[in-house]
Short mmCIF file of the C-alpha atoms (twelve columns), coordinates in Angstrom:
data_MODEL
# 
_entry.id   MODEL 
# 
loop_
_atom_site.group_PDB 
_atom_site.id 
_atom_site.type_symbol 
_atom_site.label_atom_id 
_atom_site.label_alt_id 
_atom_site.label_comp_id 
_atom_site.label_asym_id 
_atom_site.label_seq_id 
_atom_site.Cartn_x 
_atom_site.Cartn_y 
_atom_site.Cartn_z 
_atom_site.pdbx_PDB_model_num 
ATOM 1   C CA . UNK A 1   115.925 -170.943 -31.895 1 
ATOM 2   C CA . UNK A 2   116.440 -167.282 -31.153 1 
ATOM 3   C CA . UNK A 3   118.233 -165.854 -28.183 1 
ATOM 4   C CA . UNK A 4   118.970 -162.518 -26.610 1 
ATOM 5   C CA . UNK A 5   122.371 -161.694 -25.199 1 
ATOM 6   C CA . UNK A 6   123.427 -159.049 -22.732 1 
ATOM 7   C CA . UNK A 7   127.044 -157.915 -22.804 1 
ATOM 8   C CA . UNK A 8   128.267 -156.662 -19.433 1 
ATOM 9   C CA . UNK A 9   131.486 -154.677 -19.027 1 
ATOM 10  C CA . UNK A 10  132.965 -153.680 -15.700 1 
ATOM 11  C CA . UNK A 11  136.208 -152.377 -14.283 1 
ATOM 12  C CA . UNK A 12  139.012 -154.943 -13.963 1 
ATOM 13  C CA . UNK A 13  139.602 -153.939 -10.344 1 
ATOM 14  C CA . UNK A 14  136.605 -156.105 -9.376  1 
ATOM 15  C CA . UNK A 15  138.195 -159.278 -10.740 1 
ATOM 16  C CA . UNK A 16  136.376 -162.227 -12.228 1 
ATOM 17  C CA . UNK A 17  133.634 -164.172 -10.480 1 
ATOM 18  C CA . UNK A 18  134.584 -167.752 -9.750  1 
ATOM 19  C CA . UNK A 19  133.257 -170.555 -11.940 1 
ATOM 20  C CA . UNK A 20  131.131 -171.827 -9.035  1 
ATOM 21  C CA . UNK A 21  129.475 -168.432 -8.577  1 
ATOM 22  C CA . UNK A 22  128.664 -168.238 -12.285 1 
ATOM 23  C CA . UNK A 23  127.219 -171.763 -12.359 1 
ATOM 24  C CA . UNK A 24  125.154 -171.168 -9.209  1 
ATOM 25  C CA . UNK A 25  123.811 -167.921 -10.627 1 
ATOM 26  C CA . UNK A 26  122.871 -169.538 -13.940 1 
ATOM 27  C CA . UNK A 27  121.098 -172.406 -12.135 1 
ATOM 28  C CA . UNK A 28  119.134 -170.165 -9.755  1 
ATOM 29  C CA . UNK A 29  118.109 -167.547 -12.285 1 
ATOM 30  C CA . UNK A 30  114.958 -167.799 -14.358 1 
ATOM 31  C CA . UNK A 31  116.402 -165.398 -16.946 1 
ATOM 32  C CA . UNK A 32  120.030 -166.491 -17.217 1 
ATOM 33  C CA . UNK A 33  120.799 -169.798 -18.830 1 
ATOM 34  C CA . UNK A 34  124.545 -169.489 -19.341 1 
ATOM 35  C CA . UNK A 35  127.376 -167.043 -18.636 1 
ATOM 36  C CA . UNK A 36  129.933 -166.941 -21.459 1 
ATOM 37  C CA . UNK A 37  133.330 -165.335 -21.837 1 
ATOM 38  C CA . UNK A 38  134.321 -165.278 -18.168 1 
ATOM 39  C CA . UNK A 39  138.009 -165.974 -18.818 1 
ATOM 40  C CA . UNK A 40  140.974 -164.537 -16.999 1 
ATOM 41  C CA . UNK A 41  141.712 -160.894 -17.697 1 
ATOM 42  C CA . UNK A 42  145.209 -161.786 -18.882 1 
ATOM 43  C CA . UNK A 43  143.862 -164.354 -21.361 1 
ATOM 44  C CA . UNK A 44  141.320 -161.875 -22.669 1 
ATOM 45  C CA . UNK A 45  144.019 -159.199 -23.059 1 
ATOM 46  C CA . UNK A 46  146.358 -161.570 -24.953 1 
ATOM 47  C CA . UNK A 47  143.622 -162.743 -27.320 1 
ATOM 48  C CA . UNK A 48  142.170 -159.292 -28.011 1 
ATOM 49  C CA . UNK A 49  145.590 -157.718 -28.644 1 
ATOM 50  C CA . UNK A 50  146.680 -160.727 -30.824 1 
ATOM 51  C CA . UNK A 51  149.760 -161.424 -28.681 1 
ATOM 52  C CA . UNK A 52  149.696 -165.251 -28.784 1 
ATOM 53  C CA . UNK A 53  153.127 -166.858 -29.006 1 
ATOM 54  C CA . UNK A 54  156.465 -165.088 -29.107 1 
ATOM 55  C CA . UNK A 55  156.153 -161.869 -31.078 1 
ATOM 56  C CA . UNK A 56  157.383 -158.326 -31.244 1 
ATOM 57  C CA . UNK A 57  155.177 -155.699 -29.630 1 
ATOM 58  C CA . UNK A 58  155.132 -151.927 -29.709 1 
ATOM 59  C CA . UNK A 59  154.352 -150.011 -26.519 1 
ATOM 60  C CA . UNK A 60  152.871 -146.542 -26.946 1 
ATOM 61  C CA . UNK A 61  152.315 -143.763 -24.402 1 
ATOM 62  C CA . UNK A 62  154.603 -145.410 -21.855 1 
ATOM 63  C CA . UNK A 63  155.265 -143.757 -18.496 1 
ATOM 64  C CA . UNK A 64  158.223 -145.026 -16.502 1 
ATOM 65  C CA . UNK A 65  157.450 -145.770 -12.858 1 
ATOM 66  C CA . UNK A 66  159.977 -144.127 -10.554 1 
ATOM 67  C CA . UNK A 67  158.519 -145.239 -7.217  1 
ATOM 68  C CA . UNK A 68  159.720 -148.255 -5.235  1 
ATOM 69  C CA . UNK A 69  160.080 -151.240 -7.584  1 
ATOM 70  C CA . UNK A 70  157.446 -153.964 -7.423  1 
ATOM 71  C CA . UNK A 71  159.494 -156.516 -9.411  1 
ATOM 72  C CA . UNK A 72  163.050 -157.473 -10.331 1 
ATOM 73  C CA . UNK A 73  162.739 -155.920 -13.793 1 
ATOM 74  C CA . UNK A 74  165.352 -153.361 -14.839 1 
ATOM 75  C CA . UNK A 75  162.631 -150.943 -15.957 1 
ATOM 76  C CA . UNK A 76  159.010 -150.757 -14.836 1 
ATOM 77  C CA . UNK A 77  156.484 -148.795 -16.819 1 
ATOM 78  C CA . UNK A 78  152.742 -148.315 -17.102 1 
ATOM 79  C CA . UNK A 79  150.189 -147.408 -19.727 1 
ATOM 80  C CA . UNK A 80  146.705 -146.111 -19.119 1 
ATOM 81  C CA . UNK A 81  145.130 -147.810 -22.145 1 
ATOM 82  C CA . UNK A 82  145.529 -151.511 -23.026 1 
ATOM 83  C CA . UNK A 83  145.240 -150.519 -26.701 1 
ATOM 84  C CA . UNK A 84  148.717 -148.992 -26.338 1 
ATOM 85  C CA . UNK A 85  150.138 -152.543 -26.518 1 
ATOM 86  C CA . UNK A 86  150.223 -153.395 -30.220 1 
ATOM 87  C CA . UNK A 87  151.408 -156.485 -32.101 1 
ATOM 88  C CA . UNK A 88  154.202 -155.177 -34.309 1 
ATOM 89  C CA . UNK A 89  153.346 -156.537 -37.781 1 
ATOM 90  C CA . UNK A 90  156.221 -154.858 -39.672 1 
ATOM 91  C CA . UNK A 91  158.728 -157.150 -37.893 1 
ATOM 92  C CA . UNK A 92  156.873 -160.391 -38.733 1 
ATOM 93  C CA . UNK A 93  159.793 -161.833 -40.720 1 
ATOM 94  C CA . UNK A 94  162.330 -161.038 -37.995 1 
ATOM 95  C CA . UNK A 95  163.306 -163.840 -35.634 1 
ATOM 96  C CA . UNK A 96  161.306 -164.072 -32.423 1 
ATOM 97  C CA . UNK A 97  162.716 -162.040 -29.553 1 
ATOM 98  C CA . UNK A 98  164.939 -163.960 -27.127 1 
ATOM 99  C CA . UNK A 99  163.053 -164.717 -23.978 1 
ATOM 100 C CA . UNK A 100 164.397 -165.732 -20.605 1 
ATOM 101 C CA . UNK A 101 162.086 -166.287 -17.716 1 
ATOM 102 C CA . UNK A 102 161.782 -168.065 -14.434 1 
ATOM 103 C CA . UNK A 103 158.794 -168.731 -12.260 1 
ATOM 104 C CA . UNK A 104 159.046 -169.084 -8.521  1 
ATOM 105 C CA . UNK A 105 156.012 -169.807 -6.403  1 
ATOM 106 C CA . UNK A 106 155.998 -169.243 -2.671  1 
ATOM 107 C CA . UNK A 107 153.588 -170.576 -0.087  1 
ATOM 108 C CA . UNK A 108 153.401 -168.608 3.118   1 
ATOM 109 C CA . UNK A 109 152.006 -169.324 6.538   1 
ATOM 110 C CA . UNK A 110 151.305 -167.096 9.503   1 
ATOM 111 C CA . UNK A 111 153.690 -167.637 12.381  1 
ATOM 112 C CA . UNK A 112 151.431 -168.056 15.443  1 
ATOM 113 C CA . UNK A 113 153.996 -166.425 17.729  1 
ATOM 114 C CA . UNK A 114 154.926 -163.335 15.708  1 
ATOM 115 C CA . UNK A 115 151.714 -163.129 13.626  1 
ATOM 116 C CA . UNK A 116 153.841 -162.465 10.537  1 
ATOM 117 C CA . UNK A 117 153.756 -164.220 7.181   1 
ATOM 118 C CA . UNK A 118 156.721 -166.539 6.678   1 
ATOM 119 C CA . UNK A 119 157.749 -168.580 3.646   1 
ATOM 120 C CA . UNK A 120 156.626 -172.158 4.197   1 
ATOM 121 C CA . UNK A 121 157.813 -173.663 0.900   1 
ATOM 122 C CA . UNK A 122 159.265 -172.648 -2.460  1 
# 
C-alpha cells in the first residue's frame, strides 16, 4: 500500500480539536481516513524537547515578566521560541533536581443572585 500524508501546522492559540471532531471529520470526508498526532500541546512540547522525566534544563533568551503575577511562582518569565528550552546534557550525571509541587483543582459555579463565579468545591 502507498499513502500520501499532509502535515498541517497552525498557531497554538487555536488549541487542539477535540477527539470527537477529528473522528467525525475523518468519517465524513472522502479524502481523509485518519488524523494522527493530535496530542496536547504540552505533551508535544515535552516529547520534542526531550524533557521526559526529571532533568536539568537550560533556558535561553529569557525575559522576566514584571506585570501582575499570574501564579504563585517567585519569578515568572517568558521566551518567544520553544527551542529556547533545552535539555541540559552536560549535567546528565548530576542528581535530578529537587522538585516540590502541589496541584489544586477548583470547581466554580455562578451565583444566581450576584452573577459572579464562586468556588463550589476544592
